[in-house]
Amino acid sequence: MRNLSLPLALTARISPVVVLAAAGWVLTSGPATTPATQKESSSAPQSAGESPSGTSTAAATKQYAAAPAPCGSIGAATIKSLVPGAKTAGKEIPSTDTALRRTCSWNALKGYDYRWLDVSFEITESDAAAAKSYKENIAEKSGGGNVPGVGNAGYSVVNLTTENKQQTREGVVMIQASNALVTVTYNGSDFESKKAPGTDEINKGAIKAAKEAVAALESGQKA
């Protein structure tokens, strides 16, 4: 059997999983979103107390109270299809506040083919806060396109990177659904050919996972 020498960056993706998850988690739980959420949270009781209309508006624009269990948001059949050889139970990444932010990851190396998938949920204080964060996130991910028919707004982008002659193709799908943000990251490499999966394969896989994640959110507990 041929010895497999992996580029440093891709070796980091395979072990350990907590290191891998950190990169995907930044997309939705970066420092920029936390202060905004806290600020709105501290001001919400005051504006709600000022008038009855303020209370009804807050209720109408905050549909979700907590993030769903992320490892149960993607069906086993989808995991087997997108990440061959991965444990379908997934691995939930530790969070400082599981009511607001939760992430689950799946990854596996089957033969020479490597795949990585993660899904993240972030619950913000209002639709407006989620929409603002969504717009900021997609502004940093140029070159993609809209994903229609999922949540209030959806965006998908696929990029190819090469390091030490090894290609990796990664797709990111970001969805705003009311006051929730859903981010799916899906990537892959072939360590034998040093080529990456096709753009269409990665993009469709990421969108499929995102649709299942949003469906799980919508069927879960609401505010």
mmCIF file with all atom_site columns, C-alpha atoms in Angstrom:
data_model
loop_
_atom_site.group_PDB
_atom_site.id
_atom_site.type_symbol
_atom_site.label_atom_id
_atom_site.label_alt_id
_atom_site.label_comp_id
_atom_site.label_asym_id
_atom_site.label_entity_id
_atom_site.label_seq_id
_atom_site.pdbx_PDB_ins_code
_atom_site.Cartn_x
_atom_site.Cartn_y
_atom_site.Cartn_z
_atom_site.occupancy
_atom_site.B_iso_or_equiv
_atom_site.pdbx_formal_charge
_atom_site.auth_seq_id
_atom_site.auth_comp_id
_atom_site.auth_asym_id
_atom_site.auth_atom_id
_atom_site.pdbx_PDB_model_num
ATOM 1   C CA . MET A 1 1   ? 0.000   0.000  0.000  1.00 0.00 ? 1   MET A CA 1
ATOM 2   C CA . ARG A 1 2   ? 1.324   3.434  -0.939 1.00 0.00 ? 2   ARG A CA 1
ATOM 3   C CA . ASN A 1 3   ? 2.236   5.802  1.897  1.00 0.00 ? 3   ASN A CA 1
ATOM 4   C CA . LEU A 1 4   ? -0.066  8.770  2.029  1.00 0.00 ? 4   LEU A CA 1
ATOM 5   C CA . SER A 1 5   ? 1.603   12.104 2.710  1.00 0.00 ? 5   SER A CA 1
ATOM 6   C CA . LEU A 1 6   ? -0.930  14.802 3.472  1.00 0.00 ? 6   LEU A CA 1
ATOM 7   C CA . PRO A 1 7   ? -0.319  18.552 3.203  1.00 0.00 ? 7   PRO A CA 1
ATOM 8   C CA . LEU A 1 8   ? -0.119  20.280 6.571  1.00 0.00 ? 8   LEU A CA 1
ATOM 9   C CA . ALA A 1 9   ? -3.401  22.162 6.188  1.00 0.00 ? 9   ALA A CA 1
ATOM 10  C CA . LEU A 1 10  ? -5.316  19.016 5.235  1.00 0.00 ? 10  LEU A CA 1
ATOM 11  C CA . THR A 1 11  ? -3.723  16.982 8.020  1.00 0.00 ? 11  THR A CA 1
ATOM 12  C CA . ALA A 1 12  ? -5.108  19.603 10.409 1.00 0.00 ? 12  ALA A CA 1
ATOM 13  C CA . ARG A 1 13  ? -8.553  19.062 8.949  1.00 0.00 ? 13  ARG A CA 1
ATOM 14  C CA . ILE A 1 14  ? -8.461  15.349 9.752  1.00 0.00 ? 14  ILE A CA 1
ATOM 15  C CA . SER A 1 15  ? -7.309  15.539 13.390 1.00 0.00 ? 15  SER A CA 1
ATOM 16  C CA . PRO A 1 16  ? -8.595  16.634 15.732 1.00 0.00 ? 16  PRO A CA 1
ATOM 17  C CA . VAL A 1 17  ? -12.194 17.549 14.916 1.00 0.00 ? 17  VAL A CA 1
ATOM 18  C CA . VAL A 1 18  ? -12.297 20.473 17.356 1.00 0.00 ? 18  VAL A CA 1
ATOM 19  C CA . VAL A 1 19  ? -9.520  22.219 15.421 1.00 0.00 ? 19  VAL A CA 1
ATOM 20  C CA . LEU A 1 20  ? -11.404 21.666 12.188 1.00 0.00 ? 20  LEU A CA 1
ATOM 21  C CA . ALA A 1 21  ? -14.630 23.055 13.537 1.00 0.00 ? 21  ALA A CA 1
ATOM 22  C CA . ALA A 1 22  ? -13.073 26.328 14.601 1.00 0.00 ? 22  ALA A CA 1
ATOM 23  C CA . ALA A 1 23  ? -12.775 27.555 11.013 1.00 0.00 ? 23  ALA A CA 1
ATOM 24  C CA . GLY A 1 24  ? -16.379 26.903 10.128 1.00 0.00 ? 24  GLY A CA 1
ATOM 25  C CA . TRP A 1 25  ? -17.659 28.326 13.443 1.00 0.00 ? 25  TRP A CA 1
ATOM 26  C CA . VAL A 1 26  ? -16.152 31.750 12.734 1.00 0.00 ? 26  VAL A CA 1
ATOM 27  C CA . LEU A 1 27  ? -18.664 32.252 9.933  1.00 0.00 ? 27  LEU A CA 1
ATOM 28  C CA . THR A 1 28  ? -21.604 32.641 12.264 1.00 0.00 ? 28  THR A CA 1
ATOM 29  C CA . SER A 1 29  ? -20.311 33.196 15.754 1.00 0.00 ? 29  SER A CA 1
ATOM 30  C CA . GLY A 1 30  ? -17.558 35.742 15.341 1.00 0.00 ? 30  GLY A CA 1
ATOM 31  C CA . PRO A 1 31  ? -17.013 38.529 17.869 1.00 0.00 ? 31  PRO A CA 1
ATOM 32  C CA . ALA A 1 32  ? -18.880 41.010 15.656 1.00 0.00 ? 32  ALA A CA 1
ATOM 33  C CA . THR A 1 33  ? -22.247 39.346 16.168 1.00 0.00 ? 33  THR A CA 1
ATOM 34  C CA . THR A 1 34  ? -22.080 38.799 19.921 1.00 0.00 ? 34  THR A CA 1
ATOM 35  C CA . PRO A 1 35  ? -22.067 42.430 21.114 1.00 0.00 ? 35  PRO A CA 1
ATOM 36  C CA . ALA A 1 36  ? -24.948 43.279 18.783 1.00 0.00 ? 36  ALA A CA 1
ATOM 37  C CA . THR A 1 37  ? -27.008 40.420 20.174 1.00 0.00 ? 37  THR A CA 1
ATOM 38  C CA . GLN A 1 38  ? -26.242 41.394 23.748 1.00 0.00 ? 38  GLN A CA 1
ATOM 39  C CA . LYS A 1 39  ? -27.009 45.044 23.094 1.00 0.00 ? 39  LYS A CA 1
ATOM 40  C CA . GLU A 1 40  ? -30.386 44.289 21.594 1.00 0.00 ? 40  GLU A CA 1
ATOM 41  C CA . SER A 1 41  ? -31.139 41.839 24.395 1.00 0.00 ? 41  SER A CA 1
ATOM 42  C CA . SER A 1 42  ? -30.515 44.463 27.096 1.00 0.00 ? 42  SER A CA 1
ATOM 43  C CA . SER A 1 43  ? -32.615 47.090 25.328 1.00 0.00 ? 43  SER A CA 1
ATOM 44  C CA . ALA A 1 44  ? -35.562 44.864 24.398 1.00 0.00 ? 44  ALA A CA 1
ATOM 45  C CA . PRO A 1 45  ? -37.360 44.985 27.821 1.00 0.00 ? 45  PRO A CA 1
ATOM 46  C CA . GLN A 1 46  ? -37.255 48.786 27.832 1.00 0.00 ? 46  GLN A CA 1
ATOM 47  C CA . SER A 1 47  ? -38.809 49.220 24.363 1.00 0.00 ? 47  SER A CA 1
ATOM 48  C CA . ALA A 1 48  ? -41.375 46.500 25.072 1.00 0.00 ? 48  ALA A CA 1
ATOM 49  C CA . GLY A 1 49  ? -42.384 48.264 28.266 1.00 0.00 ? 49  GLY A CA 1
ATOM 50  C CA . GLU A 1 50  ? -42.840 51.617 26.575 1.00 0.00 ? 50  GLU A CA 1
ATOM 51  C CA . SER A 1 51  ? -45.861 50.615 24.543 1.00 0.00 ? 51  SER A CA 1
ATOM 52  C CA . PRO A 1 52  ? -48.082 47.593 23.797 1.00 0.00 ? 52  PRO A CA 1
ATOM 53  C CA . SER A 1 53  ? -47.189 47.909 20.122 1.00 0.00 ? 53  SER A CA 1
ATOM 54  C CA . GLY A 1 54  ? -43.517 47.470 20.995 1.00 0.00 ? 54  GLY A CA 1
ATOM 55  C CA . THR A 1 55  ? -44.258 44.132 22.661 1.00 0.00 ? 55  THR A CA 1
ATOM 56  C CA . SER A 1 56  ? -46.259 42.773 19.750 1.00 0.00 ? 56  SER A CA 1
ATOM 57  C CA . THR A 1 57  ? -43.588 43.840 17.265 1.00 0.00 ? 57  THR A CA 1
ATOM 58  C CA . ALA A 1 58  ? -40.876 42.047 19.243 1.00 0.00 ? 58  ALA A CA 1
ATOM 59  C CA . ALA A 1 59  ? -42.943 38.861 19.340 1.00 0.00 ? 59  ALA A CA 1
ATOM 60  C CA . ALA A 1 60  ? -43.624 39.039 15.603 1.00 0.00 ? 60  ALA A CA 1
ATOM 61  C CA . THR A 1 61  ? -39.971 39.431 14.686 1.00 0.00 ? 61  THR A CA 1
ATOM 62  C CA . LYS A 1 62  ? -38.466 36.710 16.885 1.00 0.00 ? 62  LYS A CA 1
ATOM 63  C CA . GLN A 1 63  ? -39.654 33.325 15.697 1.00 0.00 ? 63  GLN A CA 1
ATOM 64  C CA . TYR A 1 64  ? -37.027 31.052 17.241 1.00 0.00 ? 64  TYR A CA 1
ATOM 65  C CA . ALA A 1 65  ? -36.064 30.923 20.917 1.00 0.00 ? 65  ALA A CA 1
ATOM 66  C CA . ALA A 1 66  ? -33.190 28.417 20.797 1.00 0.00 ? 66  ALA A CA 1
ATOM 67  C CA . ALA A 1 67  ? -30.910 26.587 18.404 1.00 0.00 ? 67  ALA A CA 1
ATOM 68  C CA . PRO A 1 68  ? -31.957 23.010 17.565 1.00 0.00 ? 68  PRO A CA 1
ATOM 69  C CA . ALA A 1 69  ? -29.735 19.995 18.202 1.00 0.00 ? 69  ALA A CA 1
ATOM 70  C CA . PRO A 1 70  ? -27.372 20.335 15.212 1.00 0.00 ? 70  PRO A CA 1
ATOM 71  C CA . CYS A 1 71  ? -26.289 16.696 15.013 1.00 0.00 ? 71  CYS A CA 1
ATOM 72  C CA . GLY A 1 72  ? -29.906 15.668 14.498 1.00 0.00 ? 72  GLY A CA 1
ATOM 73  C CA . SER A 1 73  ? -30.583 18.286 11.842 1.00 0.00 ? 73  SER A CA 1
ATOM 74  C CA . ILE A 1 74  ? -29.149 16.286 8.921  1.00 0.00 ? 74  ILE A CA 1
ATOM 75  C CA . GLY A 1 75  ? -30.601 12.899 8.005  1.00 0.00 ? 75  GLY A CA 1
ATOM 76  C CA . ALA A 1 76  ? -28.464 9.755  8.207  1.00 0.00 ? 76  ALA A CA 1
ATOM 77  C CA . ALA A 1 77  ? -28.930 9.059  4.484  1.00 0.00 ? 77  ALA A CA 1
ATOM 78  C CA . THR A 1 78  ? -27.598 12.518 3.620  1.00 0.00 ? 78  THR A CA 1
ATOM 79  C CA . ILE A 1 79  ? -24.588 12.087 5.901  1.00 0.00 ? 79  ILE A CA 1
ATOM 80  C CA . LYS A 1 80  ? -23.753 8.733  4.304  1.00 0.00 ? 80  LYS A CA 1
ATOM 81  C CA . SER A 1 81  ? -24.045 10.284 0.853  1.00 0.00 ? 81  SER A CA 1
ATOM 82  C CA . LEU A 1 82  ? -22.064 13.464 1.505  1.00 0.00 ? 82  LEU A CA 1
ATOM 83  C CA . VAL A 1 83  ? -19.479 12.098 3.951  1.00 0.00 ? 83  VAL A CA 1
ATOM 84  C CA . PRO A 1 84  ? -18.912 8.410  3.152  1.00 0.00 ? 84  PRO A CA 1
ATOM 85  C CA . GLY A 1 85  ? -17.488 6.530  6.122  1.00 0.00 ? 85  GLY A CA 1
ATOM 86  C CA . ALA A 1 86  ? -18.430 9.162  8.723  1.00 0.00 ? 86  ALA A CA 1
ATOM 87  C CA . LYS A 1 87  ? -20.322 8.315  11.894 1.00 0.00 ? 87  LYS A CA 1
ATOM 88  C CA . THR A 1 88  ? -23.852 9.584  11.297 1.00 0.00 ? 88  THR A CA 1
ATOM 89  C CA . ALA A 1 89  ? -24.152 10.746 14.927 1.00 0.00 ? 89  ALA A CA 1
ATOM 90  C CA . GLY A 1 90  ? -21.733 13.565 14.220 1.00 0.00 ? 90  GLY A CA 1
ATOM 91  C CA . LYS A 1 91  ? -19.673 15.528 16.731 1.00 0.00 ? 91  LYS A CA 1
ATOM 92  C CA . GLU A 1 92  ? -21.146 18.581 18.461 1.00 0.00 ? 92  GLU A CA 1
ATOM 93  C CA . ILE A 1 93  ? -18.637 21.352 19.059 1.00 0.00 ? 93  ILE A CA 1
ATOM 94  C CA . PRO A 1 94  ? -18.568 22.960 22.538 1.00 0.00 ? 94  PRO A CA 1
ATOM 95  C CA . SER A 1 95  ? -20.312 26.346 22.690 1.00 0.00 ? 95  SER A CA 1
ATOM 96  C CA . THR A 1 96  ? -20.331 29.089 25.298 1.00 0.00 ? 96  THR A CA 1
ATOM 97  C CA . ASP A 1 97  ? -24.129 29.349 24.961 1.00 0.00 ? 97  ASP A CA 1
ATOM 98  C CA . THR A 1 98  ? -25.914 26.334 23.466 1.00 0.00 ? 98  THR A CA 1
ATOM 99  C CA . ALA A 1 99  ? -29.264 28.153 23.458 1.00 0.00 ? 99  ALA A CA 1
ATOM 100 C CA . LEU A 1 100 ? -27.889 30.652 20.954 1.00 0.00 ? 100 LEU A CA 1
ATOM 101 C CA . ARG A 1 101 ? -25.141 28.843 19.018 1.00 0.00 ? 101 ARG A CA 1
ATOM 102 C CA . ARG A 1 102 ? -24.658 25.180 18.187 1.00 0.00 ? 102 ARG A CA 1
ATOM 103 C CA . THR A 1 103 ? -22.501 23.389 15.606 1.00 0.00 ? 103 THR A CA 1
ATOM 104 C CA . CYS A 1 104 ? -22.111 19.764 14.536 1.00 0.00 ? 104 CYS A CA 1
ATOM 105 C CA . SER A 1 105 ? -19.400 18.308 12.309 1.00 0.00 ? 105 SER A CA 1
ATOM 106 C CA . TRP A 1 106 ? -18.884 15.145 10.296 1.00 0.00 ? 106 TRP A CA 1
ATOM 107 C CA . ASN A 1 107 ? -15.653 14.164 8.556  1.00 0.00 ? 107 ASN A CA 1
ATOM 108 C CA . ALA A 1 108 ? -14.108 11.023 7.122  1.00 0.00 ? 108 ALA A CA 1
ATOM 109 C CA . LEU A 1 109 ? -11.271 9.771  4.956  1.00 0.00 ? 109 LEU A CA 1
ATOM 110 C CA . LYS A 1 110 ? -12.441 6.800  2.888  1.00 0.00 ? 110 LYS A CA 1
ATOM 111 C CA . GLY A 1 111 ? -9.615  5.427  0.832  1.00 0.00 ? 111 GLY A CA 1
ATOM 112 C CA . TYR A 1 112 ? -8.056  8.578  -0.582 1.00 0.00 ? 112 TYR A CA 1
ATOM 113 C CA . ASP A 1 113 ? -11.274 10.637 -0.590 1.00 0.00 ? 113 ASP A CA 1
ATOM 114 C CA . TYR A 1 114 ? -11.760 13.112 2.228  1.00 0.00 ? 114 TYR A CA 1
ATOM 115 C CA . ARG A 1 115 ? -15.024 14.905 3.037  1.00 0.00 ? 115 ARG A CA 1
ATOM 116 C CA . TRP A 1 116 ? -15.949 17.405 5.724  1.00 0.00 ? 116 TRP A CA 1
ATOM 117 C CA . LEU A 1 117 ? -19.400 18.770 6.596  1.00 0.00 ? 117 LEU A CA 1
ATOM 118 C CA . ASP A 1 118 ? -20.570 21.030 9.359  1.00 0.00 ? 118 ASP A CA 1
ATOM 119 C CA . VAL A 1 119 ? -23.816 22.794 10.179 1.00 0.00 ? 119 VAL A CA 1
ATOM 120 C CA . SER A 1 120 ? -24.110 25.777 12.522 1.00 0.00 ? 120 SER A CA 1
ATOM 121 C CA . PHE A 1 121 ? -27.129 27.505 14.024 1.00 0.00 ? 121 PHE A CA 1
ATOM 122 C CA . GLU A 1 122 ? -27.120 30.978 15.554 1.00 0.00 ? 122 GLU A CA 1
ATOM 123 C CA . ILE A 1 123 ? -30.179 32.526 17.190 1.00 0.00 ? 123 ILE A CA 1
ATOM 124 C CA . THR A 1 124 ? -30.236 36.322 17.249 1.00 0.00 ? 124 THR A CA 1
ATOM 125 C CA . GLU A 1 125 ? -32.545 38.700 19.092 1.00 0.00 ? 125 GLU A CA 1
ATOM 126 C CA . SER A 1 126 ? -34.669 39.684 16.079 1.00 0.00 ? 126 SER A CA 1
ATOM 127 C CA . ASP A 1 127 ? -35.215 39.305 12.333 1.00 0.00 ? 127 ASP A CA 1
ATOM 128 C CA . ALA A 1 128 ? -33.454 42.626 11.829 1.00 0.00 ? 128 ALA A CA 1
ATOM 129 C CA . ALA A 1 129 ? -30.368 41.488 13.725 1.00 0.00 ? 129 ALA A CA 1
ATOM 130 C CA . ALA A 1 130 ? -30.224 38.244 11.723 1.00 0.00 ? 130 ALA A CA 1
ATOM 131 C CA . ALA A 1 131 ? -30.679 40.092 8.422  1.00 0.00 ? 131 ALA A CA 1
ATOM 132 C CA . LYS A 1 132 ? -27.861 42.504 9.300  1.00 0.00 ? 132 LYS A CA 1
ATOM 133 C CA . SER A 1 133 ? -25.486 39.685 10.221 1.00 0.00 ? 133 SER A CA 1
ATOM 134 C CA . TYR A 1 134 ? -26.453 37.722 7.097  1.00 0.00 ? 134 TYR A CA 1
ATOM 135 C CA . LYS A 1 135 ? -25.661 40.683 4.836  1.00 0.00 ? 135 LYS A CA 1
ATOM 136 C CA . GLU A 1 136 ? -22.310 41.218 6.533  1.00 0.00 ? 136 GLU A CA 1
ATOM 137 C CA . ASN A 1 137 ? -21.410 37.538 6.146  1.00 0.00 ? 137 ASN A CA 1
ATOM 138 C CA . ILE A 1 138 ? -22.243 37.289 2.453  1.00 0.00 ? 138 ILE A CA 1
ATOM 139 C CA . ALA A 1 139 ? -20.382 40.526 1.758  1.00 0.00 ? 139 ALA A CA 1
ATOM 140 C CA . GLU A 1 140 ? -17.221 38.666 2.813  1.00 0.00 ? 140 GLU A CA 1
ATOM 141 C CA . LYS A 1 141 ? -17.981 35.759 0.450  1.00 0.00 ? 141 LYS A CA 1
ATOM 142 C CA . SER A 1 142 ? -18.023 37.227 -3.050 1.00 0.00 ? 142 SER A CA 1
ATOM 143 C CA . GLY A 1 143 ? -18.553 35.236 -6.223 1.00 0.00 ? 143 GLY A CA 1
ATOM 144 C CA . GLY A 1 144 ? -21.546 33.185 -5.098 1.00 0.00 ? 144 GLY A CA 1
ATOM 145 C CA . GLY A 1 145 ? -25.257 33.251 -5.855 1.00 0.00 ? 145 GLY A CA 1
ATOM 146 C CA . ASN A 1 146 ? -28.662 33.232 -4.223 1.00 0.00 ? 146 ASN A CA 1
ATOM 147 C CA . VAL A 1 147 ? -30.319 30.068 -2.936 1.00 0.00 ? 147 VAL A CA 1
ATOM 148 C CA . PRO A 1 148 ? -34.070 30.539 -3.518 1.00 0.00 ? 148 PRO A CA 1
ATOM 149 C CA . GLY A 1 149 ? -36.880 28.912 -1.606 1.00 0.00 ? 149 GLY A CA 1
ATOM 150 C CA . VAL A 1 150 ? -35.087 28.478 1.738  1.00 0.00 ? 150 VAL A CA 1
ATOM 151 C CA . GLY A 1 151 ? -35.744 30.780 4.695  1.00 0.00 ? 151 GLY A CA 1
ATOM 152 C CA . ASN A 1 152 ? -35.945 34.531 4.172  1.00 0.00 ? 152 ASN A CA 1
ATOM 153 C CA . ALA A 1 153 ? -32.684 34.688 2.216  1.00 0.00 ? 153 ALA A CA 1
ATOM 154 C CA . GLY A 1 154 ? -30.010 32.244 1.086  1.00 0.00 ? 154 GLY A CA 1
ATOM 155 C CA . TYR A 1 155 ? -26.558 32.465 -0.459 1.00 0.00 ? 155 TYR A CA 1
ATOM 156 C CA . SER A 1 156 ? -24.112 29.838 -1.723 1.00 0.00 ? 156 SER A CA 1
ATOM 157 C CA . VAL A 1 157 ? -20.470 30.139 -2.730 1.00 0.00 ? 157 VAL A CA 1
ATOM 158 C CA . VAL A 1 158 ? -17.828 27.574 -3.758 1.00 0.00 ? 158 VAL A CA 1
ATOM 159 C CA . ASN A 1 159 ? -14.077 28.158 -3.749 1.00 0.00 ? 159 ASN A CA 1
ATOM 160 C CA . LEU A 1 160 ? -11.042 26.114 -4.792 1.00 0.00 ? 160 LEU A CA 1
ATOM 161 C CA . THR A 1 161 ? -7.766  26.286 -2.888 1.00 0.00 ? 161 THR A CA 1
ATOM 162 C CA . THR A 1 162 ? -4.448  24.595 -3.610 1.00 0.00 ? 162 THR A CA 1
ATOM 163 C CA . GLU A 1 163 ? -1.698  23.947 -1.091 1.00 0.00 ? 163 GLU A CA 1
ATOM 164 C CA . ASN A 1 164 ? 1.377   21.802 -1.747 1.00 0.00 ? 164 ASN A CA 1
ATOM 165 C CA . LYS A 1 165 ? -0.245  20.845 -5.074 1.00 0.00 ? 165 LYS A CA 1
ATOM 166 C CA . GLN A 1 166 ? -3.279  19.414 -3.222 1.00 0.00 ? 166 GLN A CA 1
ATOM 167 C CA . GLN A 1 167 ? -6.649  20.875 -4.222 1.00 0.00 ? 167 GLN A CA 1
ATOM 168 C CA . THR A 1 168 ? -9.557  21.365 -1.824 1.00 0.00 ? 168 THR A CA 1
ATOM 169 C CA . ARG A 1 169 ? -12.952 22.608 -2.933 1.00 0.00 ? 169 ARG A CA 1
ATOM 170 C CA . GLU A 1 170 ? -15.242 24.120 -0.307 1.00 0.00 ? 170 GLU A CA 1
ATOM 171 C CA . GLY A 1 171 ? -18.861 25.208 -0.478 1.00 0.00 ? 171 GLY A CA 1
ATOM 172 C CA . VAL A 1 172 ? -20.525 27.500 2.053  1.00 0.00 ? 172 VAL A CA 1
ATOM 173 C CA . VAL A 1 173 ? -24.275 28.061 2.251  1.00 0.00 ? 173 VAL A CA 1
ATOM 174 C CA . MET A 1 174 ? -25.692 30.784 4.484  1.00 0.00 ? 174 MET A CA 1
ATOM 175 C CA . ILE A 1 175 ? -29.403 31.048 5.239  1.00 0.00 ? 175 ILE A CA 1
ATOM 176 C CA . GLN A 1 176 ? -31.374 33.641 7.186  1.00 0.00 ? 176 GLN A CA 1
ATOM 177 C CA . ALA A 1 177 ? -34.632 32.257 8.558  1.00 0.00 ? 177 ALA A CA 1
ATOM 178 C CA . SER A 1 178 ? -36.441 34.837 10.694 1.00 0.00 ? 178 SER A CA 1
ATOM 179 C CA . ASN A 1 179 ? -34.118 35.561 13.654 1.00 0.00 ? 179 ASN A CA 1
ATOM 180 C CA . ALA A 1 180 ? -31.940 32.481 12.991 1.00 0.00 ? 180 ALA A CA 1
ATOM 181 C CA . LEU A 1 181 ? -28.794 32.077 10.886 1.00 0.00 ? 181 LEU A CA 1
ATOM 182 C CA . VAL A 1 182 ? -27.874 28.682 9.445  1.00 0.00 ? 182 VAL A CA 1
ATOM 183 C CA . THR A 1 183 ? -24.431 28.082 7.942  1.00 0.00 ? 183 THR A CA 1
ATOM 184 C CA . VAL A 1 184 ? -23.332 24.890 6.197  1.00 0.00 ? 184 VAL A CA 1
ATOM 185 C CA . THR A 1 185 ? -19.738 24.196 5.154  1.00 0.00 ? 185 THR A CA 1
ATOM 186 C CA . TYR A 1 186 ? -18.920 21.249 2.901  1.00 0.00 ? 186 TYR A CA 1
ATOM 187 C CA . ASN A 1 187 ? -15.563 20.435 1.348  1.00 0.00 ? 187 ASN A CA 1
ATOM 188 C CA . GLY A 1 188 ? -13.523 17.629 -0.098 1.00 0.00 ? 188 GLY A CA 1
ATOM 189 C CA . SER A 1 189 ? -10.200 16.459 -1.527 1.00 0.00 ? 189 SER A CA 1
ATOM 190 C CA . ASP A 1 190 ? -8.806  13.413 -3.300 1.00 0.00 ? 190 ASP A CA 1
ATOM 191 C CA . PHE A 1 191 ? -5.371  12.619 -1.888 1.00 0.00 ? 191 PHE A CA 1
ATOM 192 C CA . GLU A 1 192 ? -4.496  10.174 -4.667 1.00 0.00 ? 192 GLU A CA 1
ATOM 193 C CA . SER A 1 193 ? -5.142  12.405 -7.672 1.00 0.00 ? 193 SER A CA 1
ATOM 194 C CA . LYS A 1 194 ? -4.579  15.602 -5.639 1.00 0.00 ? 194 LYS A CA 1
ATOM 195 C CA . LYS A 1 195 ? -7.696  16.944 -7.347 1.00 0.00 ? 195 LYS A CA 1
ATOM 196 C CA . ALA A 1 196 ? -10.831 18.287 -5.688 1.00 0.00 ? 196 ALA A CA 1
ATOM 197 C CA . PRO A 1 197 ? -14.458 17.237 -6.260 1.00 0.00 ? 197 PRO A CA 1
ATOM 198 C CA . GLY A 1 198 ? -16.347 19.223 -8.904 1.00 0.00 ? 198 GLY A CA 1
ATOM 199 C CA . THR A 1 199 ? -18.001 22.539 -8.125 1.00 0.00 ? 199 THR A CA 1
ATOM 200 C CA . ASP A 1 200 ? -21.448 21.163 -8.860 1.00 0.00 ? 200 ASP A CA 1
ATOM 201 C CA . GLU A 1 201 ? -20.999 18.228 -6.484 1.00 0.00 ? 201 GLU A CA 1
ATOM 202 C CA . ILE A 1 202 ? -19.867 20.406 -3.601 1.00 0.00 ? 202 ILE A CA 1
ATOM 203 C CA . ASN A 1 203 ? -22.453 23.122 -4.212 1.00 0.00 ? 203 ASN A CA 1
ATOM 204 C CA . LYS A 1 204 ? -25.395 20.721 -4.467 1.00 0.00 ? 204 LYS A CA 1
ATOM 205 C CA . GLY A 1 205 ? -24.234 18.821 -1.392 1.00 0.00 ? 205 GLY A CA 1
ATOM 206 C CA . ALA A 1 206 ? -23.974 21.972 0.696  1.00 0.00 ? 206 ALA A CA 1
ATOM 207 C CA . ILE A 1 207 ? -27.398 23.209 -0.433 1.00 0.00 ? 207 ILE A CA 1
ATOM 208 C CA . LYS A 1 208 ? -29.005 19.828 0.289  1.00 0.00 ? 208 LYS A CA 1
ATOM 209 C CA . ALA A 1 209 ? -27.614 19.852 3.824  1.00 0.00 ? 209 ALA A CA 1
ATOM 210 C CA . ALA A 1 210 ? -28.698 23.482 4.326  1.00 0.00 ? 210 ALA A CA 1
ATOM 211 C CA . LYS A 1 211 ? -32.271 22.707 3.320  1.00 0.00 ? 211 LYS A CA 1
ATOM 212 C CA . GLU A 1 212 ? -32.430 19.839 5.809  1.00 0.00 ? 212 GLU A CA 1
ATOM 213 C CA . ALA A 1 213 ? -30.949 22.027 8.548  1.00 0.00 ? 213 ALA A CA 1
ATOM 214 C CA . VAL A 1 214 ? -33.522 24.776 7.956  1.00 0.00 ? 214 VAL A CA 1
ATOM 215 C CA . ALA A 1 215 ? -36.327 22.198 7.957  1.00 0.00 ? 215 ALA A CA 1
ATOM 216 C CA . ALA A 1 216 ? -35.081 20.931 11.328 1.00 0.00 ? 216 ALA A CA 1
ATOM 217 C CA . LEU A 1 217 ? -35.047 24.495 12.636 1.00 0.00 ? 217 LEU A CA 1
ATOM 218 C CA . GLU A 1 218 ? -38.582 25.153 11.425 1.00 0.00 ? 218 GLU A CA 1
ATOM 219 C CA . SER A 1 219 ? -39.935 21.954 12.965 1.00 0.00 ? 219 SER A CA 1
ATOM 220 C CA . GLY A 1 220 ? -38.312 22.619 16.337 1.00 0.00 ? 220 GLY A CA 1
ATOM 221 C CA . GLN A 1 221 ? -39.267 24.728 19.299 1.00 0.00 ? 221 GLN A CA 1
ATOM 222 C CA . LYS A 1 222 ? -40.283 28.290 18.506 1.00 0.00 ? 222 LYS A CA 1
ATOM 223 C CA . ALA A 1 223 ? -40.367 31.443 20.602 1.00 0.00 ? 223 ALA A CA 1
#
